[in-house]
Amino acid sequence: MHEHAAHGHNGHGSHDHGQALAETLDLDALLLGSYLEEAAEWAAGIAQTTPRTILDVGAGTGAGTVALARRFRNASVTALDRSAGMLAATRAAAAAQGFTDRVRPLEADLDGPWPESATADLMWASSSLHEVSSPERTIGGMYAALNPGRLLVVLEMDSLPSFLPADGTDSHTAELGLESRLHAAMAHQGWNAHPDWRGELERAGFHRAEQRSFNTMGRPLPEPTARYAANFLGRIRTALSGDGAPATHDTSPGAALRAQDLAALDALLSGAGPSSLLHRTDLQVRGRRTAWAALKA
């Protein structure tokens, strides 16, 4: 993802694809991965024929690749990503599920020419399309490489994930509304910005663009949830500390954060104290994804 996007499933963007990002992607898959199974089942119902070849565009650590290989048992799945490290993680995830013979990696940068070998009956782009420098060009490449009559599925996060109790508690009153204000500040920086892709897909020549939302609720696993929250909110804190942080004189909606908000965020990220994420058992990941499915004429 782009530096400001902070989160997603592809690991395709311009920032460092290091261990921290890989861990965040793996935690997202562990806690919220059930929506991938739902989306794959939804895609299977729209596809006019059962796909034999699938391309996961921006595979990251392989959660989508594995979900597709599991749902479409007779298909070969190509995992495309610009990061060799992410592709190694995808191979490991596929091997752990017994899919080694049906999953192959393809290292490619979507900001360059579309790879000639990247053709498929089903293309799947989860949290990757909004990251490329020219989505119009990338969608055009997808359309040209997709076999006639076959399906493209695009997935995006509707909003950044939330972790804290929605109503707060007596001992954590400083957190009331905190995540909403943090998300607004990050939206001001352009995090997770993406359009409704239906128009772009139709202009590229796709038709029957359907849309569906998937609510995501994390599994009740306190320790992984706490680590995910610490990773994600830590990235927000880093962004707020950088040159792109909302200026104190900026009064536009979502731009201003109160000093006490930053103090509350620092308390969450500290290793000590009752507010520390690493000592909490009341956290749960919540969010929503939207999927667009479009057929090539």
mmCIF file of C-alpha atoms in Angstrom:
data_model
loop_
_atom_site.group_PDB
_atom_site.id
_atom_site.type_symbol
_atom_site.label_atom_id
_atom_site.label_comp_id
_atom_site.label_asym_id
_atom_site.label_seq_id
_atom_site.Cartn_x
_atom_site.Cartn_y
_atom_site.Cartn_z
ATOM 1 C CA MET A 1 0.000 0.000 0.000
ATOM 2 C CA HIS A 2 0.963 3.620 -0.155
ATOM 3 C CA GLU A 3 2.754 4.982 2.852
ATOM 4 C CA HIS A 4 -0.435 6.666 4.036
ATOM 5 C CA ALA A 5 -2.702 3.693 3.432
ATOM 6 C CA ALA A 6 -1.194 1.854 6.377
ATOM 7 C CA HIS A 7 -3.060 -1.354 6.012
ATOM 8 C CA GLY A 8 -4.233 -3.919 3.544
ATOM 9 C CA HIS A 9 -3.728 -7.342 1.988
ATOM 10 C CA ASN A 10 -1.407 -6.806 -0.878
ATOM 11 C CA GLY A 11 1.958 -5.482 0.154
ATOM 12 C CA HIS A 12 2.232 -3.971 -3.307
ATOM 13 C CA GLY A 13 2.837 -0.294 -2.678
ATOM 14 C CA SER A 14 5.826 1.954 -2.350
ATOM 15 C CA HIS A 15 6.732 1.576 1.313
ATOM 16 C CA ASP A 16 9.089 -0.857 2.968
ATOM 17 C CA HIS A 17 7.723 -4.399 2.846
ATOM 18 C CA GLY A 18 9.349 -5.412 6.080
ATOM 19 C CA GLN A 19 8.610 -7.754 8.912
ATOM 20 C CA ALA A 20 6.202 -5.354 10.643
ATOM 21 C CA LEU A 21 3.973 -5.083 7.581
ATOM 22 C CA ALA A 22 4.019 -8.829 7.009
ATOM 23 C CA GLU A 23 3.010 -9.382 10.632
ATOM 24 C CA THR A 24 0.151 -6.888 10.286
ATOM 25 C CA LEU A 25 -1.122 -8.648 7.162
ATOM 26 C CA ASP A 26 -0.920 -12.029 8.868
ATOM 27 C CA LEU A 27 -2.776 -10.734 11.933
ATOM 28 C CA ASP A 28 -5.467 -9.236 9.700
ATOM 29 C CA ALA A 29 -5.906 -12.605 7.990
ATOM 30 C CA LEU A 30 -5.985 -14.461 11.312
ATOM 31 C CA LEU A 31 -8.546 -12.174 12.924
ATOM 32 C CA LEU A 32 -10.675 -10.992 9.983
ATOM 33 C CA GLY A 33 -9.969 -13.491 7.217
ATOM 34 C CA SER A 34 -13.456 -15.007 7.137
ATOM 35 C CA TYR A 35 -14.665 -12.227 4.829
ATOM 36 C CA LEU A 36 -12.257 -13.539 2.171
ATOM 37 C CA GLU A 37 -14.088 -16.865 2.203
ATOM 38 C CA GLU A 38 -17.415 -15.034 1.884
ATOM 39 C CA ALA A 39 -16.136 -12.892 -0.978
ATOM 40 C CA ALA A 40 -14.737 -15.919 -2.833
ATOM 41 C CA GLU A 41 -18.101 -17.679 -2.494
ATOM 42 C CA TRP A 42 -19.874 -14.550 -3.754
ATOM 43 C CA ALA A 43 -17.517 -14.414 -6.755
ATOM 44 C CA ALA A 44 -18.208 -18.076 -7.509
ATOM 45 C CA GLY A 45 -21.913 -17.282 -7.742
ATOM 46 C CA ILE A 46 -21.353 -14.462 -10.235
ATOM 47 C CA ALA A 47 -18.798 -16.185 -12.482
ATOM 48 C CA GLN A 48 -20.409 -17.546 -15.618
ATOM 49 C CA THR A 49 -18.043 -20.522 -15.704
ATOM 50 C CA THR A 50 -15.810 -22.131 -13.104
ATOM 51 C CA PRO A 51 -12.348 -20.537 -13.342
ATOM 52 C CA ARG A 52 -9.367 -22.749 -14.108
ATOM 53 C CA THR A 53 -6.784 -19.964 -13.760
ATOM 54 C CA ILE A 54 -6.845 -17.255 -11.065
ATOM 55 C CA LEU A 55 -4.633 -14.198 -10.549
ATOM 56 C CA ASP A 56 -4.345 -12.616 -7.092
ATOM 57 C CA VAL A 57 -3.177 -9.079 -7.862
ATOM 58 C CA GLY A 58 -1.154 -7.794 -4.919
ATOM 59 C CA ALA A 59 -1.075 -11.027 -2.944
ATOM 60 C CA GLY A 60 0.782 -9.808 0.140
ATOM 61 C CA THR A 61 1.321 -12.688 2.539
ATOM 62 C CA GLY A 62 -1.170 -14.880 0.697
ATOM 63 C CA ALA A 63 -4.446 -14.770 2.632
ATOM 64 C CA GLY A 64 -6.485 -14.133 -0.511
ATOM 65 C CA THR A 65 -4.426 -16.599 -2.540
ATOM 66 C CA VAL A 66 -5.137 -19.368 -0.036
ATOM 67 C CA ALA A 67 -8.848 -18.488 0.171
ATOM 68 C CA LEU A 68 -9.127 -18.669 -3.621
ATOM 69 C CA ALA A 69 -7.227 -21.951 -3.833
ATOM 70 C CA ARG A 70 -9.491 -23.411 -1.151
ATOM 71 C CA ARG A 71 -12.726 -22.312 -2.848
ATOM 72 C CA PHE A 72 -11.719 -23.196 -6.416
ATOM 73 C CA ARG A 73 -10.197 -26.631 -5.940
ATOM 74 C CA ASN A 74 -9.471 -27.291 -9.625
ATOM 75 C CA ALA A 75 -7.897 -23.921 -10.382
ATOM 76 C CA SER A 76 -4.273 -22.848 -10.472
ATOM 77 C CA VAL A 77 -3.649 -19.568 -8.643
ATOM 78 C CA THR A 78 -0.922 -17.074 -9.517
ATOM 79 C CA ALA A 79 0.092 -14.708 -6.692
ATOM 80 C CA LEU A 80 1.377 -11.416 -8.115
ATOM 81 C CA ASP A 81 3.308 -8.975 -5.949
ATOM 82 C CA ARG A 82 6.288 -6.666 -6.338
ATOM 83 C CA SER A 83 7.898 -7.946 -3.123
ATOM 84 C CA ALA A 84 9.941 -11.143 -3.193
ATOM 85 C CA GLY A 85 9.559 -11.353 0.584
ATOM 86 C CA MET A 86 5.775 -11.237 0.365
ATOM 87 C CA LEU A 87 5.782 -13.883 -2.338
ATOM 88 C CA ALA A 88 7.920 -16.126 -0.129
ATOM 89 C CA ALA A 89 5.328 -15.715 2.629
ATOM 90 C CA THR A 90 2.581 -16.583 0.135
ATOM 91 C CA ARG A 91 4.405 -19.756 -0.896
ATOM 92 C CA ALA A 92 4.724 -20.738 2.755
ATOM 93 C CA ALA A 93 1.021 -20.075 3.398
ATOM 94 C CA ALA A 94 0.063 -22.153 0.356
ATOM 95 C CA ALA A 95 2.369 -25.002 1.411
ATOM 96 C CA ALA A 96 0.865 -25.047 4.900
ATOM 97 C CA GLN A 97 -2.546 -25.691 3.298
ATOM 98 C CA GLY A 98 -1.273 -28.287 0.834
ATOM 99 C CA PHE A 99 -1.671 -26.013 -2.195
ATOM 100 C CA THR A 100 1.963 -25.900 -3.340
ATOM 101 C CA ASP A 101 1.237 -27.575 -6.671
ATOM 102 C CA ARG A 102 -1.559 -25.106 -7.506
ATOM 103 C CA VAL A 103 -0.013 -21.788 -6.403
ATOM 104 C CA ARG A 104 2.816 -20.043 -8.229
ATOM 105 C CA PRO A 105 4.435 -16.666 -7.473
ATOM 106 C CA LEU A 106 4.873 -13.905 -10.034
ATOM 107 C CA GLU A 107 7.064 -10.952 -9.117
ATOM 108 C CA ALA A 108 5.859 -7.860 -10.985
ATOM 109 C CA ASP A 109 5.333 -4.138 -10.409
ATOM 110 C CA LEU A 110 1.890 -2.952 -11.469
ATOM 111 C CA ASP A 111 3.262 0.542 -12.028
ATOM 112 C CA GLY A 112 5.163 -0.932 -14.963
ATOM 113 C CA PRO A 113 3.911 -2.783 -18.048
ATOM 114 C CA TRP A 114 1.364 -5.511 -17.425
ATOM 115 C CA PRO A 115 3.220 -8.865 -17.303
ATOM 116 C CA GLU A 116 2.513 -10.941 -20.407
ATOM 117 C CA SER A 117 2.026 -14.147 -18.417
ATOM 118 C CA ALA A 118 -0.584 -12.590 -16.105
ATOM 119 C CA THR A 119 -3.715 -13.895 -17.833
ATOM 120 C CA ALA A 120 -6.589 -15.577 -15.996
ATOM 121 C CA ASP A 121 -10.230 -16.603 -15.852
ATOM 122 C CA LEU A 122 -10.648 -14.808 -12.523
ATOM 123 C CA MET A 123 -8.690 -11.768 -11.331
ATOM 124 C CA TRP A 124 -8.774 -10.699 -7.690
ATOM 125 C CA ALA A 125 -7.410 -7.372 -6.411
ATOM 126 C CA SER A 126 -7.766 -6.920 -2.640
ATOM 127 C CA SER A 127 -6.710 -3.517 -1.280
ATOM 128 C CA SER A 128 -4.257 -3.109 -4.144
ATOM 129 C CA LEU A 129 -5.923 -1.178 -6.947
ATOM 130 C CA HIS A 130 -6.025 2.146 -5.115
ATOM 131 C CA GLU A 131 -2.266 1.945 -4.591
ATOM 132 C CA VAL A 132 -1.063 1.975 -8.180
ATOM 133 C CA SER A 133 0.045 5.207 -9.822
ATOM 134 C CA SER A 134 -2.506 4.879 -12.642
ATOM 135 C CA PRO A 135 -5.562 2.781 -11.742
ATOM 136 C CA GLU A 136 -7.034 3.459 -15.188
ATOM 137 C CA ARG A 137 -3.980 1.925 -16.875
ATOM 138 C CA THR A 138 -3.925 -1.026 -14.486
ATOM 139 C CA ILE A 139 -7.626 -1.744 -14.999
ATOM 140 C CA GLY A 140 -7.000 -1.572 -18.744
ATOM 141 C CA GLY A 141 -4.226 -4.133 -18.369
ATOM 142 C CA MET A 142 -6.511 -6.366 -16.328
ATOM 143 C CA TYR A 143 -9.245 -6.124 -18.939
ATOM 144 C CA ALA A 144 -6.874 -7.013 -21.772
ATOM 145 C CA ALA A 145 -5.392 -9.967 -19.856
ATOM 146 C CA LEU A 146 -8.675 -11.366 -18.550
ATOM 147 C CA ASN A 147 -10.115 -14.143 -20.669
ATOM 148 C CA PRO A 148 -13.401 -13.270 -22.478
ATOM 149 C CA GLY A 149 -16.540 -13.648 -20.412
ATOM 150 C CA ARG A 150 -14.581 -13.943 -17.181
ATOM 151 C CA LEU A 151 -14.623 -12.082 -13.863
ATOM 152 C CA LEU A 152 -12.669 -9.364 -12.058
ATOM 153 C CA VAL A 153 -13.204 -8.816 -8.319
ATOM 154 C CA VAL A 154 -11.901 -5.689 -6.571
ATOM 155 C CA LEU A 155 -11.992 -5.389 -2.765
ATOM 156 C CA GLU A 156 -11.263 -2.367 -0.589
ATOM 157 C CA MET A 157 -11.564 -1.394 3.048
ATOM 158 C CA ASP A 158 -14.466 1.016 3.578
ATOM 159 C CA SER A 159 -12.826 2.417 6.697
ATOM 160 C CA LEU A 160 -9.788 1.912 8.847
ATOM 161 C CA PRO A 161 -10.157 -0.836 11.462
ATOM 162 C CA SER A 162 -11.341 -0.050 14.990
ATOM 163 C CA PHE A 163 -10.216 -1.853 18.128
ATOM 164 C CA LEU A 164 -11.403 -0.002 21.239
ATOM 165 C CA PRO A 165 -14.767 -0.600 22.944
ATOM 166 C CA ALA A 166 -17.343 1.481 21.116
ATOM 167 C CA ASP A 167 -18.852 2.985 24.279
ATOM 168 C CA GLY A 168 -15.710 3.326 26.374
ATOM 169 C CA THR A 169 -15.479 2.453 30.065
ATOM 170 C CA ASP A 170 -15.162 4.404 33.278
ATOM 171 C CA SER A 171 -11.448 3.630 33.412
ATOM 172 C CA HIS A 172 -10.831 4.599 29.771
ATOM 173 C CA THR A 173 -12.943 7.738 29.291
ATOM 174 C CA ALA A 174 -10.127 9.457 27.359
ATOM 175 C CA GLU A 175 -10.704 6.936 24.561
ATOM 176 C CA LEU A 176 -14.313 7.932 23.862
ATOM 177 C CA GLY A 177 -14.467 8.874 20.166
ATOM 178 C CA LEU A 178 -10.674 8.648 19.881
ATOM 179 C CA GLU A 179 -10.570 6.242 16.937
ATOM 180 C CA SER A 180 -13.121 8.256 14.981
ATOM 181 C CA ARG A 181 -10.962 11.350 15.358
ATOM 182 C CA LEU A 182 -7.809 9.420 14.439
ATOM 183 C CA HIS A 183 -9.509 8.010 11.335
ATOM 184 C CA ALA A 184 -10.638 11.488 10.318
ATOM 185 C CA ALA A 185 -7.081 12.780 10.690
ATOM 186 C CA MET A 186 -5.758 9.922 8.577
ATOM 187 C CA ALA A 187 -8.408 10.518 5.920
ATOM 188 C CA HIS A 188 -7.154 14.101 5.821
ATOM 189 C CA GLN A 189 -3.723 12.649 4.961
ATOM 190 C CA GLY A 190 -5.196 10.454 2.225
ATOM 191 C CA TRP A 191 -5.047 7.075 3.954
ATOM 192 C CA ASN A 192 -7.118 4.355 2.304
ATOM 193 C CA ALA A 193 -8.517 6.748 -0.287
ATOM 194 C CA HIS A 194 -10.324 4.976 -3.109
ATOM 195 C CA PRO A 195 -13.332 5.672 -5.331
ATOM 196 C CA ASP A 196 -16.409 3.636 -6.068
ATOM 197 C CA TRP A 197 -14.747 1.475 -8.712
ATOM 198 C CA ARG A 198 -17.892 0.805 -10.756
ATOM 199 C CA GLY A 199 -17.376 3.806 -13.016
ATOM 200 C CA GLU A 200 -13.726 2.978 -13.686
ATOM 201 C CA LEU A 201 -14.577 -0.648 -14.442
ATOM 202 C CA GLU A 202 -17.369 0.257 -16.842
ATOM 203 C CA ARG A 203 -15.195 2.803 -18.661
ATOM 204 C CA ALA A 204 -12.587 0.075 -19.190
ATOM 205 C CA GLY A 205 -15.201 -2.077 -20.939
ATOM 206 C CA PHE A 206 -16.406 -4.290 -18.085
ATOM 207 C CA HIS A 207 -20.119 -4.761 -17.648
ATOM 208 C CA ARG A 208 -22.564 -5.910 -14.968
ATOM 209 C CA ALA A 209 -20.494 -4.395 -12.165
ATOM 210 C CA GLU A 210 -22.060 -5.674 -8.932
ATOM 211 C CA GLN A 211 -21.242 -4.426 -5.458
ATOM 212 C CA ARG A 212 -21.463 -5.957 -2.007
ATOM 213 C CA SER A 213 -20.287 -5.029 1.480
ATOM 214 C CA PHE A 214 -18.833 -7.439 4.023
ATOM 215 C CA ASN A 215 -18.886 -6.501 7.699
ATOM 216 C CA THR A 216 -15.808 -7.790 9.493
ATOM 217 C CA MET A 217 -15.638 -8.672 13.170
ATOM 218 C CA GLY A 218 -12.445 -10.063 14.616
ATOM 219 C CA ARG A 219 -12.173 -13.473 16.225
ATOM 220 C CA PRO A 220 -11.996 -13.384 20.061
ATOM 221 C CA LEU A 221 -8.240 -13.784 20.349
ATOM 222 C CA PRO A 222 -6.986 -11.199 22.885
ATOM 223 C CA GLU A 223 -3.229 -11.490 22.360
ATOM 224 C CA PRO A 224 -3.191 -11.309 18.520
ATOM 225 C CA THR A 225 -5.819 -8.546 18.667
ATOM 226 C CA ALA A 226 -3.638 -6.521 21.017
ATOM 227 C CA ARG A 227 -0.617 -6.966 18.732
ATOM 228 C CA TYR A 228 -2.646 -5.984 15.666
ATOM 229 C CA ALA A 229 -3.960 -2.889 17.446
ATOM 230 C CA ALA A 230 -0.452 -1.930 18.576
ATOM 231 C CA ASN A 231 0.954 -2.362 15.054
ATOM 232 C CA PHE A 232 -1.812 -0.410 13.394
ATOM 233 C CA LEU A 233 -2.151 2.421 15.897
ATOM 234 C CA GLY A 234 1.638 2.641 16.049
ATOM 235 C CA ARG A 235 1.675 3.375 12.317
ATOM 236 C CA ILE A 236 -0.891 6.105 12.889
ATOM 237 C CA ARG A 237 1.260 7.609 15.653
ATOM 238 C CA THR A 238 4.289 7.584 13.369
ATOM 239 C CA ALA A 239 2.294 9.346 10.662
ATOM 240 C CA LEU A 240 1.078 11.963 13.127
ATOM 241 C CA SER A 241 4.665 12.613 14.173
ATOM 242 C CA GLY A 242 5.883 13.195 10.621
ATOM 243 C CA ASP A 243 5.739 16.037 8.176
ATOM 244 C CA GLY A 244 2.289 14.934 7.041
ATOM 245 C CA ALA A 245 0.696 15.389 10.468
ATOM 246 C CA PRO A 246 -2.335 17.695 10.589
ATOM 247 C CA ALA A 247 -1.192 21.223 11.325
ATOM 248 C CA THR A 248 -2.501 22.849 14.485
ATOM 249 C CA HIS A 249 -3.734 25.865 12.485
ATOM 250 C CA ASP A 250 -5.690 23.669 10.073
ATOM 251 C CA THR A 251 -9.356 23.854 11.065
ATOM 252 C CA SER A 252 -10.788 21.711 8.272
ATOM 253 C CA PRO A 253 -12.910 18.702 9.332
ATOM 254 C CA GLY A 254 -10.732 15.817 10.447
ATOM 255 C CA ALA A 255 -7.521 17.832 10.464
ATOM 256 C CA ALA A 256 -7.357 18.814 14.125
ATOM 257 C CA LEU A 257 -6.483 16.416 16.928
ATOM 258 C CA ARG A 258 -6.616 17.503 20.526
ATOM 259 C CA ALA A 259 -3.487 17.248 22.651
ATOM 260 C CA GLN A 260 -5.354 14.865 24.928
ATOM 261 C CA ASP A 261 -6.040 12.601 21.923
ATOM 262 C CA LEU A 262 -2.333 12.220 21.272
ATOM 263 C CA ALA A 263 -1.763 11.632 24.983
ATOM 264 C CA ALA A 264 -4.449 8.915 24.970
ATOM 265 C CA LEU A 265 -2.868 7.330 21.911
ATOM 266 C CA ASP A 266 0.536 7.361 23.586
ATOM 267 C CA ALA A 267 -0.980 5.681 26.651
ATOM 268 C CA LEU A 268 -2.411 2.960 24.445
ATOM 269 C CA LEU A 269 0.970 2.366 22.843
ATOM 270 C CA SER A 270 2.965 2.412 26.063
ATOM 271 C CA GLY A 271 4.123 -0.843 27.568
ATOM 272 C CA ALA A 272 2.747 -0.034 30.994
ATOM 273 C CA GLY A 273 -0.383 1.290 32.636
ATOM 274 C CA PRO A 274 -4.041 0.234 32.533
ATOM 275 C CA SER A 275 -4.607 1.721 29.067
ATOM 276 C CA SER A 276 -1.742 -0.145 27.399
ATOM 277 C CA LEU A 277 -2.970 -2.196 24.453
ATOM 278 C CA LEU A 278 -0.672 -5.054 25.379
ATOM 279 C CA HIS A 279 -2.464 -5.478 28.718
ATOM 280 C CA ARG A 280 -6.032 -5.207 27.428
ATOM 281 C CA THR A 281 -8.615 -7.952 27.041
ATOM 282 C CA ASP A 282 -11.506 -5.730 25.888
ATOM 283 C CA LEU A 283 -10.296 -5.145 22.321
ATOM 284 C CA GLN A 284 -12.006 -6.392 19.167
ATOM 285 C CA VAL A 285 -11.199 -5.668 15.540
ATOM 286 C CA ARG A 286 -14.122 -4.203 13.587
ATOM 287 C CA GLY A 287 -14.424 -2.924 10.042
ATOM 288 C CA ARG A 288 -16.080 -3.289 6.680
ATOM 289 C CA ARG A 289 -14.958 -4.184 3.159
ATOM 290 C CA THR A 290 -16.650 -3.517 -0.165
ATOM 291 C CA ALA A 291 -16.273 -5.747 -3.212
ATOM 292 C CA TRP A 292 -16.975 -4.967 -6.847
ATOM 293 C CA ALA A 293 -17.398 -7.778 -9.380
ATOM 294 C CA ALA A 294 -17.361 -7.089 -13.125
ATOM 295 C CA LEU A 295 -17.482 -9.318 -16.188
ATOM 296 C CA LYS A 296 -15.474 -8.910 -19.377
ATOM 297 C CA ALA A 297 -17.660 -8.903 -22.462
#
